Coordinates of N, CA and C in Angstrom, one line a residue:
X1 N 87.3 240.2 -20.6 CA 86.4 239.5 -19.6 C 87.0 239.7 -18.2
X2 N 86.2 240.2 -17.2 CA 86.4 239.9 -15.9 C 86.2 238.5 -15.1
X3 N 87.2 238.3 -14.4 CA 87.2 237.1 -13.9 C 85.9 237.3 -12.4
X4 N 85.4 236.2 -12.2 CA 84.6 235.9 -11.4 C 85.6 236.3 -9.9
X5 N 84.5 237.3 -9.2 CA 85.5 237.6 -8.0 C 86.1 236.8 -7.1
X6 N 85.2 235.9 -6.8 CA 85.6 234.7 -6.0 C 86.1 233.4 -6.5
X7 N 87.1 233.7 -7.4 CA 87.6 232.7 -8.4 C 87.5 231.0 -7.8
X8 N 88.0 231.1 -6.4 CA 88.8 229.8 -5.6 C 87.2 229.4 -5.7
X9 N 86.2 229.8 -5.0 CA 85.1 229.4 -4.4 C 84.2 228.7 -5.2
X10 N 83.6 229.3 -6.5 CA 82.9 228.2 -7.0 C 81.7 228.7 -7.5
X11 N 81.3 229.8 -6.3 CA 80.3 230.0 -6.1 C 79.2 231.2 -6.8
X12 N 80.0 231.4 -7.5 CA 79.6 233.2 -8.4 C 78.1 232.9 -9.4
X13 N 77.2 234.0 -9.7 CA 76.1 233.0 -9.9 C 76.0 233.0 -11.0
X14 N 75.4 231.8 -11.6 CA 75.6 231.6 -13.2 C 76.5 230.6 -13.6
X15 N 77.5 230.6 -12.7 CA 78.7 229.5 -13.0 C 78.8 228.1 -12.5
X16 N 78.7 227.3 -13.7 CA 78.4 226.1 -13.5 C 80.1 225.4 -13.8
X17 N 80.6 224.8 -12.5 CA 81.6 223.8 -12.3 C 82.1 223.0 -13.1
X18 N 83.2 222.6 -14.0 CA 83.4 221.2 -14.4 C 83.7 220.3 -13.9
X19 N 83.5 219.2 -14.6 CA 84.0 217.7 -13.8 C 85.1 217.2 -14.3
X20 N 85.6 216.5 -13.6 CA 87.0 215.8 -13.8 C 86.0 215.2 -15.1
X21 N 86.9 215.1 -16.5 CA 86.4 213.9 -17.3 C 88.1 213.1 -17.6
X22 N 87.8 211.8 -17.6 CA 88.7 210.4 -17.9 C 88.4 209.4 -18.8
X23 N 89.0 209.6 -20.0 CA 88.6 209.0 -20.8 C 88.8 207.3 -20.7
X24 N 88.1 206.4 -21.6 CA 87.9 205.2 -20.9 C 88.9 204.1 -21.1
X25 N 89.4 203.8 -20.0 CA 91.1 203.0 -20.1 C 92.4 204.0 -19.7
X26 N 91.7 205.2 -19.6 CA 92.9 205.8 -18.8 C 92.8 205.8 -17.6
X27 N 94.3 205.9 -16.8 CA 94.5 206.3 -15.5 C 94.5 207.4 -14.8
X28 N 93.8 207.6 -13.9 CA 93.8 208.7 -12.7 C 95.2 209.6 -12.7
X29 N 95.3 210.0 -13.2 CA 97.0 210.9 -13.2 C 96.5 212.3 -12.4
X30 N 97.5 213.2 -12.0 CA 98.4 214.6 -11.8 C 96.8 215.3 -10.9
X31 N 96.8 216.8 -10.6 CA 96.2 217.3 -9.4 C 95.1 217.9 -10.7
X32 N 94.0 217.6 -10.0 CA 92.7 218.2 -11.1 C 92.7 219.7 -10.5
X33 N 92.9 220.9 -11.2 CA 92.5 222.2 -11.2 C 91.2 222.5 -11.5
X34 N 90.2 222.9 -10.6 CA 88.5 223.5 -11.2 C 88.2 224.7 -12.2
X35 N 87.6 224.7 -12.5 CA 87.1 225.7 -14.0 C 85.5 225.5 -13.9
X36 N 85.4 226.7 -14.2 CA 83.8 227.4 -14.5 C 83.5 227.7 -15.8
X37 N 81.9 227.5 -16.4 CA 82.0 228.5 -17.4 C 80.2 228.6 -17.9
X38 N 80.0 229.6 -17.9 CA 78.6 230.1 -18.4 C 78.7 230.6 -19.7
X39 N 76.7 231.2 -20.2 CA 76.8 231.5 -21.3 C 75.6 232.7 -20.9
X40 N 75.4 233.3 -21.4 CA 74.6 234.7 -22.0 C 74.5 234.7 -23.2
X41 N 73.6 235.4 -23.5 CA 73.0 236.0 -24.9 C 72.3 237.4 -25.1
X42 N 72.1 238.0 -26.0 CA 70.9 238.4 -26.6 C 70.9 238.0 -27.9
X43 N 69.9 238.8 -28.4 CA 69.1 238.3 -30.1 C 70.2 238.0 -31.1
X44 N 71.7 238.7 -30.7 CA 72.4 238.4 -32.0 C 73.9 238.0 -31.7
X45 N 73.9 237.5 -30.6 CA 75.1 236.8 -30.2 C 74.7 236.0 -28.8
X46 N 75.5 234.8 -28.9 CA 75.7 234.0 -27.8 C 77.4 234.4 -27.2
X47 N 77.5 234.3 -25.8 CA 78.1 234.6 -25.1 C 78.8 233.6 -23.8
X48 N 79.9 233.2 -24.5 CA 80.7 231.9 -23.6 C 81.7 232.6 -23.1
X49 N 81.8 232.2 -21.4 CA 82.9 232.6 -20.3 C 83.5 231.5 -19.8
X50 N 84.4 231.2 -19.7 CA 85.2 230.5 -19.1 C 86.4 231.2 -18.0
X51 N 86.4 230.2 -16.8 CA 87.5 230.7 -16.0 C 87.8 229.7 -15.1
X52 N 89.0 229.0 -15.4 CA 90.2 228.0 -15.1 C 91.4 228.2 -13.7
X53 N 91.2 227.6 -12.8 CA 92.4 227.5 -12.1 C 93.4 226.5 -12.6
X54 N 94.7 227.1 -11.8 CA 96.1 226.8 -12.1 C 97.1 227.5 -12.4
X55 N 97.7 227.1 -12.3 CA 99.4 228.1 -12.6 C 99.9 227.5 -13.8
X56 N 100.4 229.0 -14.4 CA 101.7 228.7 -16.0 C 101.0 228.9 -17.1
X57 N 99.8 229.1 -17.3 CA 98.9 228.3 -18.2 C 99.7 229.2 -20.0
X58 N 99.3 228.1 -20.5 CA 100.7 228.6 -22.2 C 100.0 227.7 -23.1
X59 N 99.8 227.5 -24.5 CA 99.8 227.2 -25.3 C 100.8 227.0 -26.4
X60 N 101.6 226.1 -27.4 CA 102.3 226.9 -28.5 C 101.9 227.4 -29.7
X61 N 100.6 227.3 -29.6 CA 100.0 228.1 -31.4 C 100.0 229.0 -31.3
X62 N 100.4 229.4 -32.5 CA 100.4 230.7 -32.9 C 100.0 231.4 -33.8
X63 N 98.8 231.0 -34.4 CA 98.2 231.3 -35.2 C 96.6 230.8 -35.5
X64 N 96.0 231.3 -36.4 CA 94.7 230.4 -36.3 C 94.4 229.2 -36.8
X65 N 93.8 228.4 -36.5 CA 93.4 227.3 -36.6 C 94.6 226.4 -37.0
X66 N 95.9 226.3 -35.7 CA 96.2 225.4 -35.2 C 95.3 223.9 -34.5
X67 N 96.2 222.9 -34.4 CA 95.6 221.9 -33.1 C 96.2 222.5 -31.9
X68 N 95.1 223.4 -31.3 CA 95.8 223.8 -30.4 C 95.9 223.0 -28.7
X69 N 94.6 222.2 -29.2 CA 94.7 221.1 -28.1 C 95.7 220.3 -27.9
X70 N 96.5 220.0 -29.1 CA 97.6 219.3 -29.0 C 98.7 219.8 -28.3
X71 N 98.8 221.2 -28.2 CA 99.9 222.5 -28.2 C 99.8 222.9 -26.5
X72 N 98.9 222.8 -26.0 CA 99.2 223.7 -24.8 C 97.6 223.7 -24.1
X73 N 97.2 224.1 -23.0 CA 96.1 225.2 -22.4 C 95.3 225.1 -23.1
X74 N 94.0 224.8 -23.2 CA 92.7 225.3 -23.8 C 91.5 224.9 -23.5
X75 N 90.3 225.8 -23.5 CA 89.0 226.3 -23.0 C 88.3 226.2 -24.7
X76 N 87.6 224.9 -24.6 CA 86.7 224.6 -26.3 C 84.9 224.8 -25.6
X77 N 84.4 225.2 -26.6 CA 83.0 225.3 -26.5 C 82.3 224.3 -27.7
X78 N 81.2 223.7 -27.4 CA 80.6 222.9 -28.7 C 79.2 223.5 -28.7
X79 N 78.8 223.7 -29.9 CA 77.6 224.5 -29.7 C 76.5 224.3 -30.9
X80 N 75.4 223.7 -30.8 CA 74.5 223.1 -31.9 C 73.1 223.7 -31.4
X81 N 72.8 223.8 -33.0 CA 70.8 224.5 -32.6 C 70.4 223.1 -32.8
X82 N 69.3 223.1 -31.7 CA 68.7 221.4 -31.4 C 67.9 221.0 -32.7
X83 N 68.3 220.0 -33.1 CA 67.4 219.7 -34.1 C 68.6 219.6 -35.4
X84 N 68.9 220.1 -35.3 CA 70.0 220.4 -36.7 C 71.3 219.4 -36.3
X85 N 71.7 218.8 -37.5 CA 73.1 217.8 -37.0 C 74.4 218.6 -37.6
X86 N 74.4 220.1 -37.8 CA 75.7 220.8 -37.7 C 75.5 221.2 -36.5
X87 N 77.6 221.3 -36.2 CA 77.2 221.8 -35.0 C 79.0 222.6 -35.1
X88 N 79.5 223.4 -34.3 CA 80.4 224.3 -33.9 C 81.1 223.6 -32.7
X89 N 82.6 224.0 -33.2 CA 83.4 223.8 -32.0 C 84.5 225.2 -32.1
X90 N 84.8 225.3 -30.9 CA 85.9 226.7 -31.1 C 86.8 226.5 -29.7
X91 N 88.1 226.2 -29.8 CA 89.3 226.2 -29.3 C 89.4 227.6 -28.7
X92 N 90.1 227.8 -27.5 CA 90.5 228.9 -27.1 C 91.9 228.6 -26.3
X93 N 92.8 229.3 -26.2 CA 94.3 228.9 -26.3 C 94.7 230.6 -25.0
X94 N 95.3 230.4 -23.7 CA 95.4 231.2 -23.2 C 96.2 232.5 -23.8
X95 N 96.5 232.7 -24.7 CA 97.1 233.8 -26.0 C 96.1 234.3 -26.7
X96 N 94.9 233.6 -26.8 CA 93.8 234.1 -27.7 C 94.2 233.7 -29.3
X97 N 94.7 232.4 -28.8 CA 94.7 232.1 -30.5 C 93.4 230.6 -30.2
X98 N 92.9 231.0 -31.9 CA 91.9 230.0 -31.6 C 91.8 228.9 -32.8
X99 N 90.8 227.5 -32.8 CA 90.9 226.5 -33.5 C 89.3 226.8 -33.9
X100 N 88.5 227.1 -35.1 CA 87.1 227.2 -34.9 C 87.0 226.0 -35.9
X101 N 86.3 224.9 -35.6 CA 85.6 224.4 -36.8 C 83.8 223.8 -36.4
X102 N 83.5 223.5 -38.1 CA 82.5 223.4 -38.6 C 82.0 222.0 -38.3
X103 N 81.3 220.9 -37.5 CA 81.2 219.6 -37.4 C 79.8 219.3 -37.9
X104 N 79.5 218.3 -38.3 CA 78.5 217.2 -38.4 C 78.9 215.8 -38.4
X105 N 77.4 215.0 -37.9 CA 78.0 214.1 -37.5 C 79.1 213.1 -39.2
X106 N 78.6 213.2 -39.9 CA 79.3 212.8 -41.2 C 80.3 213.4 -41.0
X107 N 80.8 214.1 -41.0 CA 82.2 214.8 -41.1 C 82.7 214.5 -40.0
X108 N 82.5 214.5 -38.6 CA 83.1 213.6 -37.1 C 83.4 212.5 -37.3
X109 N 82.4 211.6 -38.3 CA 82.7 209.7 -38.6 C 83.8 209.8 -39.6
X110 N 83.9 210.7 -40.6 CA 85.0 210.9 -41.9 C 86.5 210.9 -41.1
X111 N 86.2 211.8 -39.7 CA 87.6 212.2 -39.6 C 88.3 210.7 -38.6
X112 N 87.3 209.9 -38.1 CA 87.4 208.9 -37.1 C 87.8 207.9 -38.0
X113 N 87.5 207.9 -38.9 CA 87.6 206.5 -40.2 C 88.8 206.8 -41.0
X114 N 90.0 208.3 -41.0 CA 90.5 208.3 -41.2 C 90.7 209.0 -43.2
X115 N 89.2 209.4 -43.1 CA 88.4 209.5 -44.6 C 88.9 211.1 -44.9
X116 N 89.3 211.8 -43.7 CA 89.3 213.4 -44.1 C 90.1 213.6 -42.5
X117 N 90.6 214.9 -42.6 CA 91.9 215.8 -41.4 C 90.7 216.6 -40.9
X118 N 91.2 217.1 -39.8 CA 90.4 218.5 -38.9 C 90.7 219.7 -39.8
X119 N 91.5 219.8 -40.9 CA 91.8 220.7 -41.2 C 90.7 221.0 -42.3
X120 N 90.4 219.8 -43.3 CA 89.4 219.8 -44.0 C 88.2 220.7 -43.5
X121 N 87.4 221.0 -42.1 CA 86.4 221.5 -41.7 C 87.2 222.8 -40.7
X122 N 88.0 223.6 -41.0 CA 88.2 224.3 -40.3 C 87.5 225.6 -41.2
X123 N 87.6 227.0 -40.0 CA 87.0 227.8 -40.5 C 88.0 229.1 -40.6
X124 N 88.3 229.2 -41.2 CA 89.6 230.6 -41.9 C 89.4 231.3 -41.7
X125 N 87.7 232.4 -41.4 CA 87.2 233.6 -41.6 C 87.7 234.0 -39.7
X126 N 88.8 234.7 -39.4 CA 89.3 235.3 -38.3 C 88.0 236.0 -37.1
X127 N 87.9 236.6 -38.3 CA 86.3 237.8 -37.9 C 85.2 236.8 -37.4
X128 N 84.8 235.5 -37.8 CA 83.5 234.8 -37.5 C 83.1 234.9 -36.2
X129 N 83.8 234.6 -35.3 CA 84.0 234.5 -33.9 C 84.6 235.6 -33.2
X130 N 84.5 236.3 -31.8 CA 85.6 236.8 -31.1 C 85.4 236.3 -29.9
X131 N 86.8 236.9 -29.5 CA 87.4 236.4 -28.4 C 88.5 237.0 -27.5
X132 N 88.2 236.7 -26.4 CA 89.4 237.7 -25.7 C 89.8 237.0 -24.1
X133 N 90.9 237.2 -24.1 CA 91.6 235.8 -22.8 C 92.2 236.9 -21.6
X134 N 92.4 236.6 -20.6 CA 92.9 237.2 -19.3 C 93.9 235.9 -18.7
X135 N 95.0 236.3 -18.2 CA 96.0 235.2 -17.8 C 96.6 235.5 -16.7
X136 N 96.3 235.3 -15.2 CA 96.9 235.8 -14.1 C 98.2 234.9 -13.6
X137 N 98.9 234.6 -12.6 CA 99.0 233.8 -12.1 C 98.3 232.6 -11.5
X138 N 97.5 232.8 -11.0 CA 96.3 231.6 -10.4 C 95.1 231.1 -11.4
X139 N 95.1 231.8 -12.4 CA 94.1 231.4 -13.0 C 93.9 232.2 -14.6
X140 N 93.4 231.4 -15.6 CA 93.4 231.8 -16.9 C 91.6 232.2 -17.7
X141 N 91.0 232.9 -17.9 CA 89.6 233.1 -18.4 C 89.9 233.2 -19.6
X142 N 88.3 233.2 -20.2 CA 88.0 233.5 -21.7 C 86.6 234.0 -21.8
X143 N 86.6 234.6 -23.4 CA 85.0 235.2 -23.2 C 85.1 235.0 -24.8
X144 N 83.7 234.4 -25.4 CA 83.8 233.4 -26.8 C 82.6 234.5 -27.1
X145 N 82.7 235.5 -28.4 CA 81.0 235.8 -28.5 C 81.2 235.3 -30.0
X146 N 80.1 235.0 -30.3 CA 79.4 234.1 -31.4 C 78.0 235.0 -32.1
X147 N 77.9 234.8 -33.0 CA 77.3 235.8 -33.7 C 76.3 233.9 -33.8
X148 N 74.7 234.8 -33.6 CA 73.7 233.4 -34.5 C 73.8 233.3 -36.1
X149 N 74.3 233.8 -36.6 CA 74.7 233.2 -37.3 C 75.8 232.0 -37.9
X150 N 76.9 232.0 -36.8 CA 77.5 231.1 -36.6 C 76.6 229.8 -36.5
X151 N 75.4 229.8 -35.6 CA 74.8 228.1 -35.0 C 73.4 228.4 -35.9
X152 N 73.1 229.6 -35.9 CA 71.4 229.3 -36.5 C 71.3 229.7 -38.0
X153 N 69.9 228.9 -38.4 CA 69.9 229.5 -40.4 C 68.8 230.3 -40.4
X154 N 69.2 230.5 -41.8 CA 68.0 231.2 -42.5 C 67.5 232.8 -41.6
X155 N 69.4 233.0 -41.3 CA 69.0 234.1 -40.9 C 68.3 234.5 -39.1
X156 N 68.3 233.9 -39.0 CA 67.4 233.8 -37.6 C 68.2 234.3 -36.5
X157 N 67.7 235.4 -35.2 CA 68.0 235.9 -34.5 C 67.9 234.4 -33.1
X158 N 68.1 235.2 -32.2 CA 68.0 234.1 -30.6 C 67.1 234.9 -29.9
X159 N 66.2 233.8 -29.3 CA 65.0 234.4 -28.6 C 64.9 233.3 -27.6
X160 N 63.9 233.4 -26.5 CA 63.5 232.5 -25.9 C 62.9 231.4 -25.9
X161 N 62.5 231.0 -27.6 CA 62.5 229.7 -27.5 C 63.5 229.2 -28.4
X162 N 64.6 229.3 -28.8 CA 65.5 229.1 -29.2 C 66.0 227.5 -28.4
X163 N 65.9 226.6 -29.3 CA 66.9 225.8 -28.0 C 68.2 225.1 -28.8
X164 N 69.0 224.8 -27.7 CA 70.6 224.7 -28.1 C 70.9 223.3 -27.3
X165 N 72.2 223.1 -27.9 CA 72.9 222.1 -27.5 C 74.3 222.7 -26.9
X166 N 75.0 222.3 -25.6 CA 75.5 223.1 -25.8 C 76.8 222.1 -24.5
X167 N 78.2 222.2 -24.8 CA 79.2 221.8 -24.0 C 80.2 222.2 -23.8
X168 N 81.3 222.3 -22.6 CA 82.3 223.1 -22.2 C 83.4 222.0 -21.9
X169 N 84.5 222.3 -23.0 CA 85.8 221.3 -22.2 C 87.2 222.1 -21.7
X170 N 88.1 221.5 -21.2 CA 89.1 222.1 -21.0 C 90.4 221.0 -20.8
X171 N 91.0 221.6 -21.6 CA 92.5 221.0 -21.7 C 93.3 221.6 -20.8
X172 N 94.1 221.0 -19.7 CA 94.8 221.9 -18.6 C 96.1 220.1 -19.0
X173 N 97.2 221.4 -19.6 CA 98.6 220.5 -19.5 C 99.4 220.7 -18.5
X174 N 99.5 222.2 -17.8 CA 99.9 222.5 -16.2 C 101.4 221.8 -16.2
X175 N 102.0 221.7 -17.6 CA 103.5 221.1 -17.7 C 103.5 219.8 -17.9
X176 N 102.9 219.0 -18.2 CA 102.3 217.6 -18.3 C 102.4 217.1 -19.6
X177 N 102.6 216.1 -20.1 CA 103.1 216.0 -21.7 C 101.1 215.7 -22.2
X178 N 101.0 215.3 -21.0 CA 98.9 214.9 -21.8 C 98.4 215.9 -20.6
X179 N 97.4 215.9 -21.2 CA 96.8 216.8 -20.6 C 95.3 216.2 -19.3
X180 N 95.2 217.1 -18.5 CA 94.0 217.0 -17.8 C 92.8 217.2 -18.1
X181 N 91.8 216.5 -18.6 CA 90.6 217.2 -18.8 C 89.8 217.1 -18.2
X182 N 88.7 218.1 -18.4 CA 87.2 218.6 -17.0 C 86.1 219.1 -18.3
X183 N 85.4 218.6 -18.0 CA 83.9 219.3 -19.0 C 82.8 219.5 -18.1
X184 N 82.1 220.7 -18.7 CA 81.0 220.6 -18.3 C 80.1 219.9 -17.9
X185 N 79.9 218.9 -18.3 CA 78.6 217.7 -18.4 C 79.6 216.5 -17.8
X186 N 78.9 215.5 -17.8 CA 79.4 214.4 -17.3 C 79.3 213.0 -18.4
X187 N 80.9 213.2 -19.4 CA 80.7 212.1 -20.7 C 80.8 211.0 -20.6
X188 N 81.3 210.6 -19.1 CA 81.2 209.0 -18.9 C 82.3 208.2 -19.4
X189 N 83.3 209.2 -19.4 CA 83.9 208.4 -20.7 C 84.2 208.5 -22.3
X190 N 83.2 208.7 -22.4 CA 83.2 209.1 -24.0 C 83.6 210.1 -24.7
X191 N 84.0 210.6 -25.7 CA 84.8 212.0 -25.8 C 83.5 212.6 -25.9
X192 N 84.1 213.9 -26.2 CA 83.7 215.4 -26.1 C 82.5 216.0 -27.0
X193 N 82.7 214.9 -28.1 CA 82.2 214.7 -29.4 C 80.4 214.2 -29.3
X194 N 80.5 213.5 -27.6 CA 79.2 212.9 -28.0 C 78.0 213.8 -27.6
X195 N 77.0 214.0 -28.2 CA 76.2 215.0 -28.4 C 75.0 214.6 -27.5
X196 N 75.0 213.3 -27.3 CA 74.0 212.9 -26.3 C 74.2 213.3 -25.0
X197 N 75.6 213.5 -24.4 CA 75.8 214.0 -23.0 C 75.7 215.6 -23.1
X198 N 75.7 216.5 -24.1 CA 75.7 217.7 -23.9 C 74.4 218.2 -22.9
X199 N 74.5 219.4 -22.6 CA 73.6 220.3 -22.1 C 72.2 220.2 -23.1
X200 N 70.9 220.7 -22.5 CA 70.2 220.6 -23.4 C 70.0 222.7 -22.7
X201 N 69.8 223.1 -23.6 CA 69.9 224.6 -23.0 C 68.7 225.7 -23.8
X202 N 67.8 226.2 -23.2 CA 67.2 227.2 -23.2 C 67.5 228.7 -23.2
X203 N 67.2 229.7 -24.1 CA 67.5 230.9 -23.4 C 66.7 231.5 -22.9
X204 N 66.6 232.0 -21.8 CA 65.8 232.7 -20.8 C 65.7 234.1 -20.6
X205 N 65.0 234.8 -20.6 CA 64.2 236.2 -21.1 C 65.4 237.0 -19.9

């Protein structure tokens, strides 16, 4: 992936800004870094970009389907065909190592209630997903392509009326023992998880 030329600015078109997100009862801590990230498609893959300011950016996983949120750096996408209560999450780790799992809401309440691990719904198949990272000094990208078959059934390509669910977070530790996060959307607080703040997203011809 090429990083957006005007990285500082903001302004590159297509790229939609994150928000500071604070989860509820935490404090205001350390210097918020901006991050961008869009999506594209055609018929047989969706296409997620991300691109992060800041300096150092590192993860420690090293392998797949680590917690790599826990570990270092990372750029996650959540991604659901509207109507359906499976949905996709996939980690991205400035090394290109990634966390992909499989969610519904039953399996989100299992792991909250202490009923089942993240590992239980992780996805092993390497190949499912790709992915490929860029790491400068000033700033770290990613580019997530997803095959519809990852989000859609019965076989089904992506077209224009295709509609999606769709959310961008980011974990920026920037040497920090907790991290900073920024999402796309605005969760009010709530984690990442909640499907009601996501995007409601169209693809467009």
């Amino acid at each position: 992936m090429e990083a957006p030329s005007a990285l500082p600015v903001g302004a590159a078109v297509g790229w939609k800004p994150l928000l500071r997100h604070q989860r509820k009862g935490e404090p205001l801590r350390g210097d918020f870094h901006p991050g961008w990230a869009r999506l594209g498609w055609n018929v047989s893959v969706l296409v997620a970009e991300f691109a992060f300011a800041g300096n150092g950016a590192g993860n420690r996983a090293r392998g797949l389907n680590e917690r790599a949120h826990l570990l270092g750096d990372v750029g996650e996408i959540f991604l659901q065909w509207a109507g359906a209560d499976r949905y996709i999450e996939i980690q991205v780790t400035p090394e290109n190592q990634r966390l992909q799992l499989g969610w519904s809401g039953e399996r989100i309440a299992a792991v909250r209630k202490g009923q089942a691990t993240l590992e239980d719904f992780t996805i092993s198949d390497p190949d499912w997903v790709q992915s490929v990272t860029t790491v400068a000094p000033t700033f770290w990208s990613a580019r997530v392509v997803v095959p519809a078959a990852a989000i859609l059934a019965g076989g089904r390509e992506f077209d224009p009326e295709t509609a999606l669910l769709a959310a961008v977070g980011r974990y920026d530790y920037g040497g920090r023992e907790t991290p900073i996060l920024s999402a796309s959307t605005d969760f009010r607080g709530q984690p990442f998880h909640t499907r009601a703040a996501w995007h409601r997203v169209r693809l467009e011809p």
